[in-house]
């Protein structure tokens, strides 16, 4: 342990094996009520379809399960423990009231097929959230069905495609800036579009001249992220929109960075035709170690006929219903209605904030990013000097001269008690350090972060090898990812005796 | 705003440090004409107590005191309380995808255990960390089969969940994957004859569900044999995970696309649920979604990392196996804990109770209505045909705070007045008897009406 | 870090200051609904009783509160993290379903004074628990009112006193073995009795001959713990009871160690007249860092008239009610009816176990203690060779030759990832290591514990100073208790500027 | 049994290691005649789902959908959800008293913060870690005053919570502490005249409650002056902690005995609650209960330990300041979090809402019934006298799912048809109006009955 900041200290932590290693025949954590109907002869009922053995499934007791997962949990970092500045991920506070209301019995136990008469509560939640999100984005209509951002992209591009098809030509390509997230091109491919790369200019923004040159009637849409993945607002966004529209193309916005805009700027006002939101980013639903998310897609009027089915509608008697009768719909993108549990949480977040809170949230997010930028300017290389919104992207240019790369710095940052920033994205910045603090960080935590980042930079000068060997303070040292990929071990198997 | 950790003094100090005069200066990159000069028209800031009240109100409007016979891809099983006690720990709840393995070993080891148990239960070699849900998982499996086989069309069973079929349709259209649907036989199982005839040289896979949408358990081996003979892969969708406790897993399948909601995930009006794909070792590089793998640290200690990322969008972009990024991790953790609680013996006993309750209910219904598809084994669902429209019967059941089986007219008009009933370990005999009683009454009154009509003639 | 077992490793852990150090004017974690009645003029309503300032109360946001307490929590050890073998404390698994059912709305929000008509659920819980506990102890009646073990002792001795008073002589003294817990003599004093010490014999048990000699008509009762604090069952318990009863005295049993008896032996069957239970020990309600507890007192028929008021009774129509009309009652020992939330948890525990589970639990508790005893015999001194029930008491006799005392060993045990045993109790064992594993420990955890204890003993031989300097692996090193007591700082005060 | 982490094989291996043949051998110290040869007659082992159902049933029998005007020492305030989210963390929930400070710094720092906030709010120098509840805390405070002053009797206000008085009576009897009770005046406050006359040379303390049982705020300074003049200590019991947000704390008191339930603790049918004592520095060594104190570790780092243990039973045995051991730690943590959530500004605003609601309600009641004790300020309770027996009015209110004020006949027969009504921030205007409407109706019908009677005469 070389430098040590005021942020963290080492402490004793429990080891824990795999659950299978704790299993022993006869232990059990379950108990069923007595059967109140006649027992059945499973062999007779199922014949050769009867399963005889469940293999290596574990047999453990309840206390062991509590300990197993409690111990495991202590090996994780989390927002609840401190700043989690993963760029593009918007790791903001996940309010506990969201968790609480999502577990209210009639909502948690609602069956997706229960009669409309006893589904009014759920539909009202969906409708209210839809209305709020439409207002926030400045769009005209929305679907809540997609399960995550990438799924939203898929849904959005399906609507783009359906729109063009309705005009007689599906078109061939999607334009995607080189700074875009990997899901953008991957999604375009899934919808059967070819991807055409759009180079960023030296300010890290869409090169409008290049766009004008590239745009033609083969191009179905441009997928732009705004603010883009550098945290930079596309100042010529309306020009971009106009260029697209002139040639009959549509403007898709990846809304991953809406946390920079809510209550301050509305994509619908600056020319966007279709966009997705990430409720698990901007609207505070928890990331849960990788999901679930929710990726509603908001659209302009022209795309409304193509919304996935069903759509929640208010009937003339004021009750709500699902409308399945939408002949131009792109179809379903998943079973049922989407990640409903996330709708509850996002709506609770909006209620807790109100218009004033939402605006203040955005302001604080931008304030925090700029404070970090100011604090680290000069210490780390800033590849684009364009003003930052809610995140700032540095590079490891200075440190890599000593052989220390962004990933090495990230590992060392763990020793300081911080989750690292996003590494190796956006691709236009070699060795990127993509830092998004969100509004949830107090000044105190930001100061500790800046202190840690500076201290690390000094360490690189003094003893680069020490940084390369990081992390030093974790229960496990740096893991061999190459080994993992070369000889994949993707499940436990009992040792041969 | 109570979530924001800043005082006015903090904000001033920070603006000063940055060297700007006001927060508006930081928004100067946004052209003035797009800056919103008014409040958003969303509800005013609410107190926490108001938020809780609002949602409690919605819960009351949502049938919070009904007992239900609905299944059809979303099942009401008991959720051991340890699940929520554990997944609500901030360390799980508020962490991101475990990209920094050394700071996320908890999530990673849990995923590794999840993958192991899913493999074990499905009879496959390996499983991924999760997909959005059963429907998108099934669609991704078909796309995976297309990549593996280099063929481009797919055959699907009509007894696959109708909404899964719709989703697949949506995905397949733009992938240029023609779909053919194979009917079910009188047994409720896929029509093997028709199936055989459906294959072409270009058939990449056949996708079935077992237990299928009617609750009927398919003869997976026979179907696999047919598919494999034709050089196609067999994909088995499993929507009722609890069946795996007592129903032989589809070991002959090449890909299993599962919806694990039954394993400890709240019904939650349809989501979030937990899709997951399992397959054979040899197909791993065409598998979409995240995978956790075992490795060693610098000191030779066992640890876990996300691996084989070259399949994924953040590395491969438009050439990735899928565009999926965020998955259903926390829901997979619920599933994981559920599987751990019941384990090797409990899952079997749980499945047996489901079987017994459903057998009893089907028996009782059979005395009054026509229970279809008796020719093949079923798990915890059955189709009952009544003389009266099931929607009408259901509205009477609602009066008893009971939600009856799902009327099938919308999905299978050919089945007439049929409904899909589901019983789980939570369905009591007395509620079954009540429902049966009301169905019996309906039959009697239709009969007497008919008699009256006949007499009148 | 010298020896390191397989139990634990060091890992990075967050620092955190006092909440007051995070406070800044204008931050808030609260929000009230709009007032739906007229605002009031507080000065006019309250006059000089109006408070103008809340001094140094903190002002922080919700995320800071979540982080504050989450970080703090990670500095604690807990049953959920591993074995917690505090002797006499019965640190067993606290089932999560207990927490869940205690929060069901109608129970959690029940007001103690709500009409009987809408209190039937709560009373039924009290009655059912009472019946179960009476059956488990083999006694005749019970009060659930006492808030903890010591409060139970108080209630029990009040009944003893009332009993004697009803016979015309309250008597003067309570006999207490030298091995007893400190609450026993402290309680006797509170009830106005003098304490007379009763020496243990060389087997660690009540010296029956001495008792026969000491017992006389001045003595109101003997307070015995059975199994006693050495974990030893008082084999001559019925003789002891007879000796007491012959002279008109009563036998009080401190039920802290009921975890050794439930389902196997009933105090009511071996002559006990009055006893308390600790629901927070035997019946799995959580310790919560020191409380709350619940200390029901079970009694024989002869003491029933003296129960505290109110008593839950079943009326002739089958409904339940509180009976306040008990002229011989000792009175109330607290407001309302006791720690009702703990009744729910204890009853849920009994339901989850059933008769077979309760018995198996006791057997496993005794099995675990004896397994540890066997594993550590010879390594640590065993002052009494009498067979152990649910706990085993070693001493530091061997290690103290190297200057290492039980408390030093305890601190070193923390480094190994275990919470220490109880130190310095019972008083009859100088340098005691009082180990109670409870039934909740798997063999694996016991083996790790034995390994750690053995390893520590080796360290004492090899390098006693290293053990004296423990803990080494905690975020904070050994704390100066003398300093704390000499110049007590019992609250935060802002630094003078 | 699902909580037990052992397989039969584990048990066998352990028995073998110990060197006994069967588990019964380990119970051989218990004389055979006392070993229970049968099953306990307790309900059979239940599934978790059955346990949950059983308690849900009890909840339904317990008025889970009523709105209440009850206070009287147990108050219904909103509990921010972060409280339960945090206290349910296993690290807090399942840890013991922090005897090993290095492994319990979380609990210890939290107690230190709790002590600080309680001191701050009560206007005292220091506070302890908690007592069982407000009633036992008050009794312990009296015993503490007796130890401090060396005098032996105590004076208590009749407006102290009647059940607190009963508890004190129980404790005092065997401590040889004679108690004298002082009546309340027409203002609802203690009768100062009578108080003055009650003191003797042997009076150790006077114990009052403020706001008192009627919700009336006492003139603490005046009472303190009288007590101190007579060489006695003043103990102030506070049963409604929320009052401290807007009511001047009893700075002139020597000991404050508080029930902190209002601060985030569920009503829970009367417990567990959170008593706490606060006092002046000079009295610390006579304070009962645990105390956390600040200290340093070997490297000079700040840390916290339990301190001044020589006051306690485990060290001093029969000479201890109290027999208390287990306290209400986790409940104190709830209180701690509640105080932290509301903090300096929120507590005041919260108290103001309580004040406003109650003022409104008292006003409205006053138009129809007689509201007593108008001569002194009150916080969130008031006493209303009706023509009809309040129990009768309450049973009509019950029909509207409203629990009316507490009838006082049992505790204060001299007040006739009086009831104690409480409003908090959760009492809506509309529910107040409904209750007032029903009271008004009662008055009208009594009046018209009387008129009829008069006419009949
Ligand atoms: C800019 C951007 N676009 C798209 C996505 C994909 O969103 P999701 O992970 O919700 O599918 C991400 C996720 O990190 C992102 O940062
Ligand atoms: C033997 C014994 N008696 C009495 C007590 C006191 O019980 P409580 O802490 O519940 O007041 C204890 C507590 O540790 C104990 O171990």
PDB file of N, CA and C and ligand atoms in Angstrom, chain A residues 87-89 147-153 179-184 225 227-229 254-257 276-278 280-281 287 290 293-295 391 425 434, chain B residues 96-97 99 132 290 313 323-327, ligand 1:
ATOM      1  N   UNK A  87     -18.432   6.160 -16.832  1.00  0.00           N
ATOM      2  CA  UNK A  87     -18.964   7.023 -17.873  1.00  0.00           C
ATOM      3  C   UNK A  87     -19.980   6.295 -18.711  1.00  0.00           C
ATOM      4  N   UNK A  88     -21.046   7.014 -19.101  1.00  0.00           N
ATOM      5  CA  UNK A  88     -22.111   6.498 -19.956  1.00  0.00           C
ATOM      6  C   UNK A  88     -23.089   5.596 -19.189  1.00  0.00           C
ATOM      7  N   UNK A  89     -22.817   5.344 -17.911  1.00  0.00           N
ATOM      8  CA  UNK A  89     -23.654   4.405 -17.159  1.00  0.00           C
ATOM      9  C   UNK A  89     -24.584   5.095 -16.172  1.00  0.00           C
ATOM     10  N   UNK A 147     -36.728  -3.856 -23.079  1.00  0.00           N
ATOM     11  CA  UNK A 147     -36.197  -4.274 -21.783  1.00  0.00           C
ATOM     12  C   UNK A 147     -34.912  -3.571 -21.391  1.00  0.00           C
ATOM     13  N   UNK A 148     -34.289  -2.869 -22.320  1.00  0.00           N
ATOM     14  CA  UNK A 148     -33.037  -2.179 -22.001  1.00  0.00           C
ATOM     15  C   UNK A 148     -32.738  -1.205 -23.125  1.00  0.00           C
ATOM     16  N   UNK A 149     -31.616  -0.510 -23.018  1.00  0.00           N
ATOM     17  CA  UNK A 149     -31.245   0.470 -24.030  1.00  0.00           C
ATOM     18  C   UNK A 149     -31.110  -0.156 -25.414  1.00  0.00           C
ATOM     19  N   UNK A 150     -30.344  -1.213 -25.487  1.00  0.00           N
ATOM     20  CA  UNK A 150     -30.116  -1.850 -26.782  1.00  0.00           C
ATOM     21  C   UNK A 150     -31.428  -2.354 -27.373  1.00  0.00           C
ATOM     22  N   UNK A 151     -32.300  -2.818 -26.514  1.00  0.00           N
ATOM     23  CA  UNK A 151     -33.599  -3.298 -26.964  1.00  0.00           C
ATOM     24  C   UNK A 151     -34.450  -2.134 -27.448  1.00  0.00           C
ATOM     25  N   UNK A 152     -34.268  -0.998 -26.821  1.00  0.00           N
ATOM     26  CA  UNK A 152     -34.924   0.220 -27.267  1.00  0.00           C
ATOM     27  C   UNK A 152     -34.414   0.625 -28.652  1.00  0.00           C
ATOM     28  N   UNK A 153     -33.124   0.545 -28.823  1.00  0.00           N
ATOM     29  CA  UNK A 153     -32.551   0.861 -30.136  1.00  0.00           C
ATOM     30  C   UNK A 153     -33.184  -0.028 -31.206  1.00  0.00           C
ATOM     31  N   UNK A 179     -17.886   7.663 -32.513  1.00  0.00           N
ATOM     32  CA  UNK A 179     -17.841   7.737 -31.050  1.00  0.00           C
ATOM     33  C   UNK A 179     -18.969   6.928 -30.399  1.00  0.00           C
ATOM     34  N   UNK A 180     -19.789   6.297 -31.215  1.00  0.00           N
ATOM     35  CA  UNK A 180     -20.999   5.658 -30.665  1.00  0.00           C
ATOM     36  C   UNK A 180     -20.702   4.406 -29.859  1.00  0.00           C
ATOM     37  N   UNK A 181     -21.650   4.081 -29.004  1.00  0.00           N
ATOM     38  CA  UNK A 181     -21.609   2.875 -28.192  1.00  0.00           C
ATOM     39  C   UNK A 181     -21.785   1.662 -29.103  1.00  0.00           C
ATOM     40  N   UNK A 182     -21.206   0.526 -28.728  1.00  0.00           N
ATOM     41  CA  UNK A 182     -21.249  -0.684 -29.543  1.00  0.00           C
ATOM     42  C   UNK A 182     -22.638  -1.199 -29.845  1.00  0.00           C
ATOM     43  N   UNK A 183     -23.590  -0.927 -28.983  1.00  0.00           N
ATOM     44  CA  UNK A 183     -24.940  -1.427 -29.244  1.00  0.00           C
ATOM     45  C   UNK A 183     -25.537  -0.778 -30.491  1.00  0.00           C
ATOM     46  N   UNK A 184     -25.142   0.439 -30.819  1.00  0.00           N
ATOM     47  CA  UNK A 184     -25.731   1.129 -31.976  1.00  0.00           C
ATOM     48  C   UNK A 184     -25.499   0.355 -33.273  1.00  0.00           C
ATOM     49  N   UNK A 225     -25.825  10.217 -30.391  1.00  0.00           N
ATOM     50  CA  UNK A 225     -25.950  10.254 -28.937  1.00  0.00           C
ATOM     51  C   UNK A 225     -25.713  11.706 -28.536  1.00  0.00           C
ATOM     52  N   UNK A 227     -26.038  14.530 -25.183  1.00  0.00           N
ATOM     53  CA  UNK A 227     -24.617  14.724 -25.422  1.00  0.00           C
ATOM     54  C   UNK A 227     -23.978  13.422 -25.872  1.00  0.00           C
ATOM     55  N   UNK A 228     -22.951  13.551 -26.676  1.00  0.00           N
ATOM     56  CA  UNK A 228     -22.336  12.335 -27.189  1.00  0.00           C
ATOM     57  C   UNK A 228     -21.475  11.657 -26.128  1.00  0.00           C
ATOM     58  N   UNK A 229     -20.803  10.605 -26.530  1.00  0.00           N
ATOM     59  CA  UNK A 229     -20.099   9.804 -25.531  1.00  0.00           C
ATOM     60  C   UNK A 229     -18.867  10.508 -24.969  1.00  0.00           C
ATOM     61  N   UNK A 254     -29.779   8.190 -29.293  1.00  0.00           N
ATOM     62  CA  UNK A 254     -29.485   7.290 -28.175  1.00  0.00           C
ATOM     63  C   UNK A 254     -29.555   8.149 -26.921  1.00  0.00           C
ATOM     64  N   UNK A 255     -30.535   7.871 -26.079  1.00  0.00           N
ATOM     65  CA  UNK A 255     -30.788   8.728 -24.911  1.00  0.00           C
ATOM     66  C   UNK A 255     -30.001   8.346 -23.675  1.00  0.00           C
ATOM     67  N   UNK A 256     -28.928   7.581 -23.854  1.00  0.00           N
ATOM     68  CA  UNK A 256     -28.144   7.142 -22.689  1.00  0.00           C
ATOM     69  C   UNK A 256     -27.696   8.324 -21.837  1.00  0.00           C
ATOM     70  N   UNK A 257     -27.529   9.463 -22.477  1.00  0.00           N
ATOM     71  CA  UNK A 257     -27.009  10.613 -21.750  1.00  0.00           C
ATOM     72  C   UNK A 257     -28.066  11.658 -21.400  1.00  0.00           C
ATOM     73  N   UNK A 276     -34.434   6.424 -27.547  1.00  0.00           N
ATOM     74  CA  UNK A 276     -34.748   5.583 -26.396  1.00  0.00           C
ATOM     75  C   UNK A 276     -34.220   6.232 -25.132  1.00  0.00           C
ATOM     76  N   UNK A 277     -34.830   5.852 -24.045  1.00  0.00           N
ATOM     77  CA  UNK A 277     -34.387   6.287 -22.720  1.00  0.00           C
ATOM     78  C   UNK A 277     -33.883   5.063 -21.986  1.00  0.00           C
ATOM     79  N   UNK A 278     -33.019   5.275 -21.020  1.00  0.00           N
ATOM     80  CA  UNK A 278     -32.627   4.176 -20.149  1.00  0.00           C
ATOM     81  C   UNK A 278     -33.149   4.489 -18.758  1.00  0.00           C
ATOM     82  N   UNK A 280     -32.868   2.755 -16.337  1.00  0.00           N
ATOM     83  CA  UNK A 280     -31.831   2.310 -15.401  1.00  0.00           C
ATOM     84  C   UNK A 280     -30.638   3.254 -15.366  1.00  0.00           C
ATOM     85  N   UNK A 281     -30.684   4.296 -16.145  1.00  0.00           N
ATOM     86  CA  UNK A 281     -29.651   5.318 -16.017  1.00  0.00           C
ATOM     87  C   UNK A 281     -30.314   6.590 -15.497  1.00  0.00           C
ATOM     88  N   UNK A 287     -29.041  -0.821 -11.160  1.00  0.00           N
ATOM     89  CA  UNK A 287     -28.364  -1.626 -12.176  1.00  0.00           C
ATOM     90  C   UNK A 287     -28.246  -3.087 -11.781  1.00  0.00           C
ATOM     91  N   UNK A 290     -25.856  -5.477 -13.445  1.00  0.00           N
ATOM     92  CA  UNK A 290     -25.909  -5.675 -14.899  1.00  0.00           C
ATOM     93  C   UNK A 290     -27.301  -5.587 -15.489  1.00  0.00           C
ATOM     94  N   UNK A 293     -32.873  -3.577 -16.950  1.00  0.00           N
ATOM     95  CA  UNK A 293     -33.039  -2.205 -17.365  1.00  0.00           C
ATOM     96  C   UNK A 293     -34.434  -1.981 -17.871  1.00  0.00           C
ATOM     97  N   UNK A 294     -34.603  -0.882 -18.564  1.00  0.00           N
ATOM     98  CA  UNK A 294     -35.848  -0.630 -19.283  1.00  0.00           C
ATOM     99  C   UNK A 294     -35.546   0.472 -20.280  1.00  0.00           C
ATOM    100  N   UNK A 295     -35.938   0.239 -21.520  1.00  0.00           N
ATOM    101  CA  UNK A 295     -35.543   1.169 -22.578  1.00  0.00           C
ATOM    102  C   UNK A 295     -36.695   1.694 -23.401  1.00  0.00           C
ATOM    103  N   UNK A 391     -20.424  14.480 -18.328  1.00  0.00           N
ATOM    104  CA  UNK A 391     -19.266  13.604 -18.142  1.00  0.00           C
ATOM    105  C   UNK A 391     -18.073  14.203 -18.844  1.00  0.00           C
ATOM    106  N   UNK A 425     -13.487   3.294 -24.068  1.00  0.00           N
ATOM    107  CA  UNK A 425     -14.692   3.753 -24.731  1.00  0.00           C
ATOM    108  C   UNK A 425     -14.766   5.230 -24.428  1.00  0.00           C
ATOM    109  N   UNK A 434     -13.273   7.669 -18.991  1.00  0.00           N
ATOM    110  CA  UNK A 434     -14.569   8.312 -19.199  1.00  0.00           C
ATOM    111  C   UNK A 434     -15.268   8.423 -17.844  1.00  0.00           C
TER     112      UNK A 434
ATOM    113  N   UNK B  96     -22.827  -2.128 -10.825  1.00  0.00           N
ATOM    114  CA  UNK B  96     -23.004  -2.215 -12.275  1.00  0.00           C
ATOM    115  C   UNK B  96     -22.537  -3.574 -12.767  1.00  0.00           C
ATOM    116  N   UNK B  97     -22.679  -3.794 -14.045  1.00  0.00           N
ATOM    117  CA  UNK B  97     -22.089  -4.942 -14.725  1.00  0.00           C
ATOM    118  C   UNK B  97     -20.646  -5.102 -14.239  1.00  0.00           C
ATOM    119  N   UNK B  99     -17.569  -5.182 -14.754  1.00  0.00           N
ATOM    120  CA  UNK B  99     -16.472  -4.965 -15.687  1.00  0.00           C
ATOM    121  C   UNK B  99     -15.126  -4.934 -14.973  1.00  0.00           C
ATOM    122  N   UNK B 132     -33.055 -10.942 -21.843  1.00  0.00           N
ATOM    123  CA  UNK B 132     -34.155 -10.123 -21.327  1.00  0.00           C
ATOM    124  C   UNK B 132     -35.289 -10.973 -20.757  1.00  0.00           C
ATOM    125  N   UNK B 290     -23.811 -12.207 -21.848  1.00  0.00           N
ATOM    126  CA  UNK B 290     -22.595 -12.266 -21.020  1.00  0.00           C
ATOM    127  C   UNK B 290     -22.342 -13.661 -20.478  1.00  0.00           C
ATOM    128  N   UNK B 313     -21.226  -6.902 -28.334  1.00  0.00           N
ATOM    129  CA  UNK B 313     -21.327  -5.666 -29.109  1.00  0.00           C
ATOM    130  C   UNK B 313     -20.268  -4.631 -28.780  1.00  0.00           C
ATOM    131  N   UNK B 323     -27.061  -7.664 -29.982  1.00  0.00           N
ATOM    132  CA  UNK B 323     -26.850  -6.285 -29.513  1.00  0.00           C
ATOM    133  C   UNK B 323     -27.060  -6.161 -28.015  1.00  0.00           C
ATOM    134  N   UNK B 324     -27.325  -7.252 -27.315  1.00  0.00           N
ATOM    135  CA  UNK B 324     -27.663  -7.143 -25.887  1.00  0.00           C
ATOM    136  C   UNK B 324     -26.483  -6.614 -25.085  1.00  0.00           C
ATOM    137  N   UNK B 325     -26.785  -5.765 -24.154  1.00  0.00           N
ATOM    138  CA  UNK B 325     -25.761  -5.182 -23.284  1.00  0.00           C
ATOM    139  C   UNK B 325     -26.283  -5.381 -21.862  1.00  0.00           C
ATOM    140  N   UNK B 326     -27.048  -4.427 -21.312  1.00  0.00           N
ATOM    141  CA  UNK B 326     -27.726  -4.633 -20.034  1.00  0.00           C
ATOM    142  C   UNK B 326     -28.584  -5.885 -20.136  1.00  0.00           C
ATOM    143  N   UNK B 327     -28.484  -6.758 -19.127  1.00  0.00           N
ATOM    144  CA  UNK B 327     -29.315  -7.955 -19.139  1.00  0.00           C
ATOM    145  C   UNK B 327     -30.270  -7.933 -17.929  1.00  0.00           C
TER     146      UNK B 327
HETATM  147  C1  LIG E   1     -24.294   5.359 -25.046  1.00  0.00           C
HETATM  148  C2  LIG E   1     -24.933   4.042 -24.791  1.00  0.00           C
HETATM  149  N1  LIG E   1     -25.784   3.534 -25.678  1.00  0.00           N
HETATM  150  C3  LIG E   1     -26.404   2.354 -25.469  1.00  0.00           C
HETATM  151  C4  LIG E   1     -26.178   1.623 -24.336  1.00  0.00           C
HETATM  152  C5  LIG E   1     -26.858   0.298 -24.178  1.00  0.00           C
HETATM  153  O1  LIG E   1     -27.837   0.345 -23.216  1.00  0.00           O
HETATM  154  P1  LIG E   1     -28.276  -0.951 -22.449  1.00  0.00           P
HETATM  155  O2  LIG E   1     -27.098  -1.444 -21.712  1.00  0.00           O
HETATM  156  O3  LIG E   1     -29.366  -0.509 -21.548  1.00  0.00           O
HETATM  157  O4  LIG E   1     -28.751  -1.933 -23.432  1.00  0.00           O
HETATM  158  C6  LIG E   1     -25.276   2.094 -23.380  1.00  0.00           C
HETATM  159  C7  LIG E   1     -25.021   1.324 -22.169  1.00  0.00           C
HETATM  160  O5  LIG E   1     -24.102   1.385 -21.454  1.00  0.00           O
HETATM  161  C8  LIG E   1     -24.642   3.339 -23.621  1.00  0.00           C
HETATM  162  O6  LIG E   1     -23.795   3.824 -22.714  1.00  0.00           O
END
